[in-house]
Amino acid sequence: MGGGAYPPAPSGGYPGAGGYPAPGGYPAPGGYPGAPQPGGAPSYPGVPPGQGFGGPPGGAGFSGYPQPPAQSYGGGPAQVPIPGGFPGGQMPSQYPGGQAPFPTQPAAMTQGTQGTIRPASNFDAMRDAEILRKAMKGFGTDEQAIVDVVANRSNDQRQQIKAAFKTMYGKDLIKDLKSELSGNMEELILALFMPATYYDAWSLRNAMKGAGTQERVLIEILCTRTNQEIREILRCYGSEFGRDLEKDIRSDTSGHFERLLVSMCQGNRDENQNVNHQMAQEDAQRLYQAGEGRLGTDESCFNMILATRSFPQLKATIEAYSRMANRDLLSSVSREFSGYVESGLKAILQCALNCPAFFAERLYFSMKGAGTDDSTLIRIVVSRSEIDLVQIKQMFSQMYQKTLGTMIANDTSGDYRKLLLAIVGQ
């Protein structure tokens, strides 16, 4: 996810945006999902410029970052805010004229977000426990039977299977699975059997254990979860590992990156879904003056705004910034920052614009080039499988002109591939 990895703006699409050339491998300019066509976004009748999403034509260049229309995370109907739902789940009012500005988006996007895994109907934990026991008993392991069960049950149902297994056989299902499996398949199955909060806490602990720190994992989890999820992760991290997450972060990171992650750990982002356009204007101005508008960078100003504002508010700020500065906030962040703090700030902005596209990009880079970052592939597929994996797949196809399933199939093999594809669903 180096600088400029974000889908570029169509060359010449925005006056003054400098029309970045499309890096190799990207579709021709103008082919970007969610990017207004060259010539700018259509202006909506009856909307004064600078208000709502019409904006002056060509005024808002969003670095071509694909944008889903209004959606509420959690799979509910798009206009019902879900308590503890995803920040950024709700857009301010429907689009003027009821028309979404980006017709390139599949209609399904407006239905909120969905996972690819649904709870199995007529679920019977004891029957499943028995199937798993048979699959592991005797000589060899019947991996297909294991795949069929785990890929078609929700996380909650898997917890019930774990409990039933122990009740019925007096053995720990996870220990049994561990002794039968190895490598990526083992990591994937174990991830599927961890409760979501525990899996996040475990991933964070793993990212900081031993020599070296996997900063990207810290960013991917801490910059994208809701307040409630972060608070639960902190509690779980303490109770399961007997450690303090914030302390671990402070001893494993430093400088502006450390401050950003400590801010994220507070689980205190504003989650009010209403956008204050006046504040968006003021914040855009402050960010400009803290970065592009001066010599050097006032990092604390970026930290303050990006750590406290709600996702819909940040989205409005990004739009206000591109109208005001005639350039895009994501590329300003790339110019003003470097290293992990740059990646962290961009992750927050990308999530405010379009969270599924952020995860689609992470998945793509986990498989692109030589070798596969299997832990990232597993972590995203598993942790988003009941949240927004359907939308992640849609964004993936739009951004990379191939399906997520195709790329996984080409990059993995054996039962591991079978199980991943069963979760992703074709």
Coordinates of C-alpha atoms in Angstrom, one line a residue:
M1 CA 0.0 0.0 0.0
G2 CA 2.8 2.4 -0.9
G3 CA 2.1 6.0 -1.8
G4 CA -0.2 6.3 -4.8
A5 CA -1.5 2.8 -4.5
Y6 CA -5.0 4.2 -4.4
P7 CA -7.0 4.1 -7.6
P8 CA -5.8 7.2 -9.4
A9 CA -8.0 10.0 -10.6
P10 CA -8.7 9.8 -14.3
S11 CA -6.0 11.9 -15.9
G12 CA -7.2 15.4 -16.6
G13 CA -10.4 14.6 -14.8
Y14 CA -10.0 17.4 -12.3
P15 CA -9.0 20.9 -13.1
G16 CA -5.7 21.5 -11.3
A17 CA -5.4 18.0 -9.9
G18 CA -2.3 17.5 -11.9
G19 CA -3.8 14.5 -13.6
Y20 CA -1.6 11.8 -12.2
P21 CA -0.7 9.2 -14.9
A22 CA -2.3 5.9 -14.1
P23 CA 0.3 3.5 -12.8
G24 CA 0.8 0.4 -14.9
G25 CA -1.8 -2.3 -14.5
Y26 CA -4.6 0.1 -13.9
P27 CA -7.5 0.5 -16.3
A28 CA -7.5 3.4 -18.7
P29 CA -8.2 6.8 -17.3
G30 CA -11.9 7.3 -16.9
G31 CA -12.4 3.6 -16.1
Y32 CA -12.6 4.2 -12.4
P33 CA -15.5 3.0 -10.3
G34 CA -16.9 6.0 -8.4
A35 CA -14.7 8.5 -10.1
P36 CA -16.7 11.3 -11.7
Q37 CA -16.1 11.1 -15.5
P38 CA -13.7 13.6 -16.9
G39 CA -15.6 16.8 -17.0
G40 CA -16.6 16.4 -13.4
A41 CA -19.5 15.1 -11.4
P42 CA -22.9 16.0 -12.8
S43 CA -24.4 19.0 -10.9
Y44 CA -27.8 18.2 -9.4
P45 CA -30.7 20.5 -10.2
G46 CA -31.7 22.6 -7.3
V47 CA -28.6 22.0 -5.2
P48 CA -26.6 25.1 -4.6
P49 CA -23.0 24.4 -5.5
G50 CA -20.9 23.4 -2.5
Q51 CA -23.7 21.7 -0.9
G52 CA -24.7 18.1 -0.9
F53 CA -22.9 15.8 -3.2
G54 CA -23.3 17.6 -6.5
G55 CA -20.6 20.2 -5.9
P56 CA -19.5 22.3 -8.7
P57 CA -18.7 20.2 -11.7
G58 CA -15.2 18.7 -11.4
G59 CA -14.8 20.4 -8.0
A60 CA -14.6 17.3 -5.9
G61 CA -11.8 15.1 -7.1
F62 CA -11.7 12.1 -4.8
S63 CA -8.6 10.4 -6.1
G64 CA -10.9 8.1 -8.0
Y65 CA -11.5 6.2 -4.8
P66 CA -14.6 4.1 -5.6
Q67 CA -17.5 5.2 -3.3
P68 CA -20.5 3.2 -2.4
P69 CA -23.8 5.1 -2.0
A70 CA -25.5 5.5 1.4
Q71 CA -25.2 2.3 3.3
S72 CA -25.5 1.2 6.8
Y73 CA -23.1 -1.3 8.0
G74 CA -24.8 -4.2 9.7
G75 CA -27.0 -5.4 6.9
G76 CA -30.1 -3.4 8.0
P77 CA -32.1 -1.3 5.6
A78 CA -30.0 1.6 4.4
Q79 CA -31.7 4.4 6.3
V80 CA -31.9 2.8 9.8
P81 CA -28.9 3.7 11.9
I82 CA -27.9 0.6 13.8
P83 CA -26.9 1.1 17.4
G84 CA -23.2 0.4 17.6
G85 CA -23.3 0.2 13.8
F86 CA -20.4 1.2 11.6
P87 CA -19.3 4.8 11.9
G88 CA -19.9 6.0 8.4
G89 CA -22.8 3.7 8.1
Q90 CA -25.2 6.4 7.4
M91 CA -25.1 9.1 4.8
P92 CA -26.5 12.6 5.4
S93 CA -30.0 12.5 3.8
Q94 CA -30.6 10.7 0.5
Y95 CA -29.1 12.2 -2.7
P96 CA -30.9 15.2 -4.1
G97 CA -33.3 14.0 -6.7
G98 CA -33.0 10.5 -5.2
Q99 CA -30.3 9.8 -7.8
A100 CA -27.0 8.4 -6.6
P101 CA -24.1 10.3 -8.1
F102 CA -22.2 7.2 -9.1
P103 CA -24.3 5.1 -11.4
T104 CA -21.3 2.8 -11.8
Q105 CA -22.2 1.2 -8.5
P106 CA -24.1 -2.0 -8.4
A107 CA -27.6 -1.4 -7.0
A108 CA -26.9 -3.9 -4.2
M109 CA -24.7 -1.3 -2.6
T110 CA -27.6 0.7 -1.4
Q111 CA -29.0 -2.3 0.6
G112 CA -26.5 -1.8 3.4
T113 CA -23.7 -4.3 3.6
Q114 CA -23.8 -8.1 3.8
G115 CA -21.5 -10.9 4.6
T116 CA -21.1 -14.0 2.5
I117 CA -21.8 -16.2 5.5
R118 CA -25.2 -16.5 7.0
P119 CA -26.3 -18.6 10.0
A120 CA -27.4 -22.0 8.9
S121 CA -31.1 -22.7 9.3
N122 CA -32.1 -25.9 11.0
F123 CA -28.7 -25.8 12.8
D124 CA -27.8 -28.6 15.2
A125 CA -24.6 -28.1 17.2
M126 CA -24.5 -31.7 18.4
R127 CA -24.9 -33.2 14.9
D128 CA -22.1 -30.9 13.6
A129 CA -19.8 -31.8 16.6
E130 CA -20.4 -35.5 15.6
I131 CA -19.5 -34.8 12.0
L132 CA -16.2 -33.1 13.0
R133 CA -15.4 -35.9 15.4
K134 CA -15.9 -38.5 12.7
A135 CA -13.8 -36.4 10.2
M136 CA -10.9 -36.5 12.6
K137 CA -11.2 -40.0 14.0
G138 CA -9.1 -42.9 12.8
F139 CA -6.5 -42.8 10.1
G140 CA -6.2 -39.5 8.1
T141 CA -8.6 -36.6 8.2
D142 CA -11.7 -36.0 6.1
E143 CA -11.0 -32.3 5.3
Q144 CA -13.9 -32.0 3.0
A145 CA -16.3 -32.8 5.8
I146 CA -14.6 -30.1 8.0
V147 CA -14.9 -27.5 5.1
D148 CA -18.6 -28.3 4.6
V149 CA -19.4 -27.6 8.3
V150 CA -17.2 -24.5 9.0
A151 CA -17.8 -22.6 5.8
N152 CA -21.6 -22.9 6.2
R153 CA -22.1 -21.8 9.8
S154 CA -21.9 -18.4 11.4
N155 CA -19.3 -17.6 14.0
D156 CA -21.9 -17.8 16.7
Q157 CA -22.9 -21.3 15.6
R158 CA -19.2 -22.3 15.5
Q159 CA -19.0 -21.3 19.2
Q160 CA -21.9 -23.5 19.9
I161 CA -20.3 -26.5 18.1
K162 CA -17.2 -26.0 20.2
A163 CA -19.2 -26.2 23.4
A164 CA -21.2 -29.2 22.2
F165 CA -18.0 -31.0 21.2
K166 CA -16.5 -30.6 24.7
T167 CA -19.8 -31.6 26.4
M168 CA -20.2 -34.7 24.2
Y169 CA -16.5 -36.0 24.1
G170 CA -14.8 -34.3 27.0
K171 CA -12.2 -33.0 24.5
D172 CA -11.2 -29.6 23.2
L173 CA -12.3 -29.3 19.6
I174 CA -9.5 -26.7 18.9
K175 CA -6.8 -28.9 20.2
D176 CA -8.1 -31.8 18.1
L177 CA -8.2 -29.7 15.0
K178 CA -4.7 -28.4 15.7
S179 CA -3.3 -31.9 15.9
E180 CA -5.0 -32.9 12.6
L181 CA -4.1 -29.8 10.5
S182 CA -1.1 -27.7 9.7
G183 CA 0.0 -24.6 7.9
N184 CA -2.4 -22.2 6.3
M185 CA -5.3 -24.6 6.7
E186 CA -4.8 -24.7 10.4
E187 CA -4.5 -20.9 10.7
L188 CA -7.7 -20.5 8.7
I189 CA -9.8 -23.1 10.7
L190 CA -8.6 -21.7 14.0
A191 CA -9.4 -18.2 12.9
L192 CA -13.0 -19.3 12.0
F193 CA -13.5 -20.8 15.5
M194 CA -12.3 -17.7 17.4
P195 CA -15.0 -15.2 18.4
A196 CA -14.6 -12.0 16.3
T197 CA -13.3 -9.8 19.2
Y198 CA -10.9 -12.5 20.4
Y199 CA -9.6 -12.9 16.8
D200 CA -8.9 -9.2 16.6
A201 CA -7.2 -9.2 20.0
W202 CA -5.2 -12.3 19.1
S203 CA -4.1 -10.7 15.7
L204 CA -2.9 -7.6 17.5
R205 CA -1.0 -9.6 20.1
N206 CA 0.6 -11.7 17.4
A207 CA 1.6 -8.5 15.5
M208 CA 3.6 -7.3 18.4
K209 CA 5.0 -10.5 19.8
G210 CA 8.6 -11.5 19.3
A211 CA 11.1 -9.4 17.2
G212 CA 9.7 -6.8 14.9
T213 CA 6.2 -5.5 14.7
Q214 CA 3.6 -5.9 12.0
E215 CA 2.5 -2.4 11.8
R216 CA 0.1 -3.0 8.9
V217 CA -2.0 -5.3 11.1
L218 CA -2.2 -2.7 13.8
I219 CA -3.4 -0.2 11.3
E220 CA -5.9 -2.6 9.6
I221 CA -7.6 -3.4 12.9
L222 CA -7.3 -0.2 15.0
C223 CA -8.2 2.3 12.2
T224 CA -11.3 0.5 10.9
R225 CA -13.2 -0.9 13.9
T226 CA -16.2 0.8 15.6
N227 CA -15.8 2.3 19.1
Q228 CA -17.7 -0.6 20.6
E229 CA -15.5 -3.1 18.8
I230 CA -12.3 -1.3 20.0
R231 CA -13.5 -1.2 23.6
E232 CA -14.3 -4.9 23.5
I233 CA -10.9 -5.7 21.9
L234 CA -9.2 -3.8 24.7
R235 CA -11.1 -5.7 27.4
C236 CA -10.5 -9.1 25.7
Y237 CA -6.8 -8.3 25.2
G238 CA -6.5 -7.7 28.9
S239 CA -8.5 -10.7 30.1
E240 CA -7.0 -13.2 27.6
F241 CA -3.4 -12.2 27.5
G242 CA -3.1 -10.4 30.9
R243 CA -1.6 -7.4 29.1
D244 CA -2.5 -3.8 28.4
L245 CA -3.0 -3.1 24.7
E246 CA -2.2 0.6 24.9
K247 CA 1.0 -0.1 26.8
D248 CA 2.1 -2.8 24.3
I249 CA 1.4 -0.3 21.4
R250 CA 3.4 2.4 23.2
S251 CA 6.4 0.1 23.7
D252 CA 6.3 -1.3 20.1
T253 CA 5.8 1.9 18.1
S254 CA 7.0 5.5 18.3
G255 CA 6.6 9.0 17.2
H256 CA 3.5 10.2 15.3
F257 CA 2.5 6.7 14.5
E258 CA 2.4 5.8 18.2
R259 CA 0.2 8.8 18.9
L260 CA -2.2 7.9 16.1
L261 CA -2.6 4.3 17.4
V262 CA -3.0 5.4 21.0
S263 CA -5.8 7.8 19.8
M264 CA -7.4 4.9 18.0
C265 CA -7.2 2.7 21.1
Q266 CA -9.5 5.1 23.0
G267 CA -12.5 4.0 21.0
N268 CA -13.8 7.5 21.2
R269 CA -14.4 8.6 17.6
D270 CA -17.6 10.7 17.3
E271 CA -20.2 8.4 15.9
N272 CA -23.0 10.9 15.3
Q273 CA -24.1 10.2 11.7
N274 CA -25.2 13.8 10.9
V275 CA -22.7 15.8 8.9
N276 CA -21.9 19.4 10.0
H277 CA -20.9 21.0 6.7
Q278 CA -19.6 24.2 8.4
M279 CA -17.2 22.1 10.5
A280 CA -16.1 20.1 7.4
Q281 CA -15.2 23.4 5.7
E282 CA -13.3 24.6 8.8
D283 CA -11.5 21.3 9.2
A284 CA -10.5 21.2 5.6
Q285 CA -9.1 24.7 6.0
R286 CA -7.1 23.6 9.1
L287 CA -5.7 20.5 7.4
Y288 CA -4.6 22.7 4.5
Q289 CA -2.9 25.1 6.8
A290 CA -1.3 22.3 8.8
G291 CA 0.1 20.7 5.7
E292 CA 0.2 22.0 2.1
G293 CA -0.2 25.6 3.3
R294 CA 2.9 25.8 5.3
L295 CA 6.6 24.8 5.5
G296 CA 6.8 21.5 7.4
T297 CA 3.7 19.7 8.8
D298 CA 1.7 20.2 11.9
E299 CA 1.1 16.5 12.5
S300 CA -1.0 16.9 15.7
C301 CA -3.7 18.8 13.7
F302 CA -4.1 15.8 11.3
N303 CA -4.1 13.4 14.2
M304 CA -6.8 15.4 16.1
I305 CA -9.2 15.7 13.1
L306 CA -8.7 12.2 11.8
A307 CA -9.0 10.6 15.2
T308 CA -12.1 12.4 16.5
R309 CA -14.4 13.0 13.6
S310 CA -17.0 10.5 12.5
F311 CA -16.5 8.7 9.2
P312 CA -19.4 10.6 7.4
Q313 CA -18.0 13.9 8.7
L314 CA -14.5 13.0 7.4
K315 CA -16.0 12.1 4.0
A316 CA -17.6 15.6 3.9
T317 CA -14.2 17.1 4.9
I318 CA -12.4 15.2 2.1
E319 CA -15.0 16.7 -0.3
A320 CA -14.6 20.2 1.1
Y321 CA -10.8 19.9 1.0
S322 CA -10.8 19.0 -2.7
R323 CA -13.1 21.9 -3.5
M324 CA -11.0 24.3 -1.5
A325 CA -7.4 23.2 -2.1
N326 CA -8.1 21.9 -5.6
R327 CA -6.2 18.7 -4.7
D328 CA -7.1 15.5 -3.0
L329 CA -6.6 15.0 0.8
L330 CA -5.2 11.5 0.4
S331 CA -2.5 12.7 -1.9
S332 CA -1.7 15.6 0.4
V333 CA -1.3 13.1 3.2
S334 CA 1.2 11.2 1.0
R335 CA 3.1 14.4 0.4
E336 CA 3.2 15.5 4.0
F337 CA 3.8 12.2 5.8
S338 CA 5.7 9.0 5.2
G339 CA 6.0 5.5 6.7
Y340 CA 3.4 3.9 8.9
V341 CA 1.8 7.2 10.1
E342 CA 1.1 7.9 6.4
S343 CA -0.5 4.5 6.0
G344 CA -2.5 4.9 9.1
L345 CA -3.9 8.3 8.2
K346 CA -4.7 7.1 4.7
A347 CA -6.5 4.0 6.1
I348 CA -8.8 6.2 8.1
L349 CA -9.6 8.4 5.1
Q350 CA -10.1 5.4 2.8
C351 CA -12.4 3.9 5.3
A352 CA -14.4 7.1 5.6
L353 CA -14.8 7.1 1.8
N354 CA -15.4 3.5 1.2
C355 CA -14.4 0.8 3.7
P356 CA -15.0 -2.2 1.4
A357 CA -12.6 -0.7 -1.1
F358 CA -10.0 -0.4 1.6
F359 CA -10.2 -4.1 2.4
A360 CA -10.3 -5.0 -1.3
E361 CA -7.0 -3.2 -1.8
R362 CA -5.5 -4.9 1.2
L363 CA -6.6 -8.3 -0.2
Y364 CA -5.2 -7.5 -3.6
F365 CA -1.8 -6.5 -2.2
S366 CA -1.7 -9.6 0.0
M367 CA -1.7 -11.7 -3.2
K368 CA -0.1 -9.5 -5.8
G369 CA 3.5 -10.3 -6.9
A370 CA 5.7 -13.1 -5.6
G371 CA 4.4 -15.0 -2.6
T372 CA 1.2 -14.5 -0.6
D373 CA 0.7 -12.8 2.7
D374 CA -1.6 -15.6 3.9
S375 CA -2.2 -14.2 7.3
T376 CA -3.6 -11.0 5.8
L377 CA -5.7 -13.0 3.3
I378 CA -7.1 -15.2 6.1
R379 CA -7.7 -12.3 8.5
I380 CA -9.6 -10.1 6.1
V381 CA -11.7 -12.9 4.6
V382 CA -12.6 -14.3 8.0
S383 CA -13.2 -11.0 9.9
R384 CA -15.3 -9.5 7.1
S385 CA -17.2 -12.7 6.2
E386 CA -20.2 -11.7 8.2
I387 CA -20.0 -7.9 7.7
D388 CA -19.3 -6.7 4.2
L389 CA -17.5 -9.3 2.2
V390 CA -20.2 -9.1 -0.5
Q391 CA -19.3 -5.4 -1.0
I392 CA -15.6 -6.1 -0.8
K393 CA -16.0 -8.6 -3.7
Q394 CA -17.9 -6.0 -5.7
M395 CA -15.2 -3.4 -5.2
F396 CA -12.5 -5.9 -5.9
S397 CA -13.9 -6.7 -9.3
Q398 CA -14.3 -3.0 -10.1
M399 CA -10.9 -2.0 -9.0
Y400 CA -8.9 -4.9 -10.4
Q401 CA -11.0 -6.3 -13.3
K402 CA -10.9 -9.8 -11.9
T403 CA -12.9 -11.4 -9.2
L404 CA -11.5 -12.0 -5.7
G405 CA -12.3 -15.7 -6.1
T406 CA -10.2 -16.0 -9.3
M407 CA -7.2 -14.3 -7.6
I408 CA -7.5 -16.6 -4.5
A409 CA -7.9 -19.7 -6.7
N410 CA -4.7 -18.8 -8.6
D411 CA -2.7 -18.0 -5.4
T412 CA -3.6 -20.9 -3.1
S413 CA -4.1 -24.6 -3.3
G414 CA -5.6 -27.7 -1.7
D415 CA -8.1 -27.7 1.1
Y416 CA -7.0 -24.3 2.1
R417 CA -8.1 -23.0 -1.3
K418 CA -11.3 -24.9 -1.1
L419 CA -12.2 -23.5 2.3
L420 CA -11.3 -19.9 1.4
L421 CA -13.4 -20.1 -1.8
A422 CA -16.3 -21.6 0.2
I423 CA -16.2 -18.6 2.5
V424 CA -15.9 -16.1 -0.3
G425 CA -18.6 -17.7 -2.3
Q426 CA -18.7 -17.4 -6.0

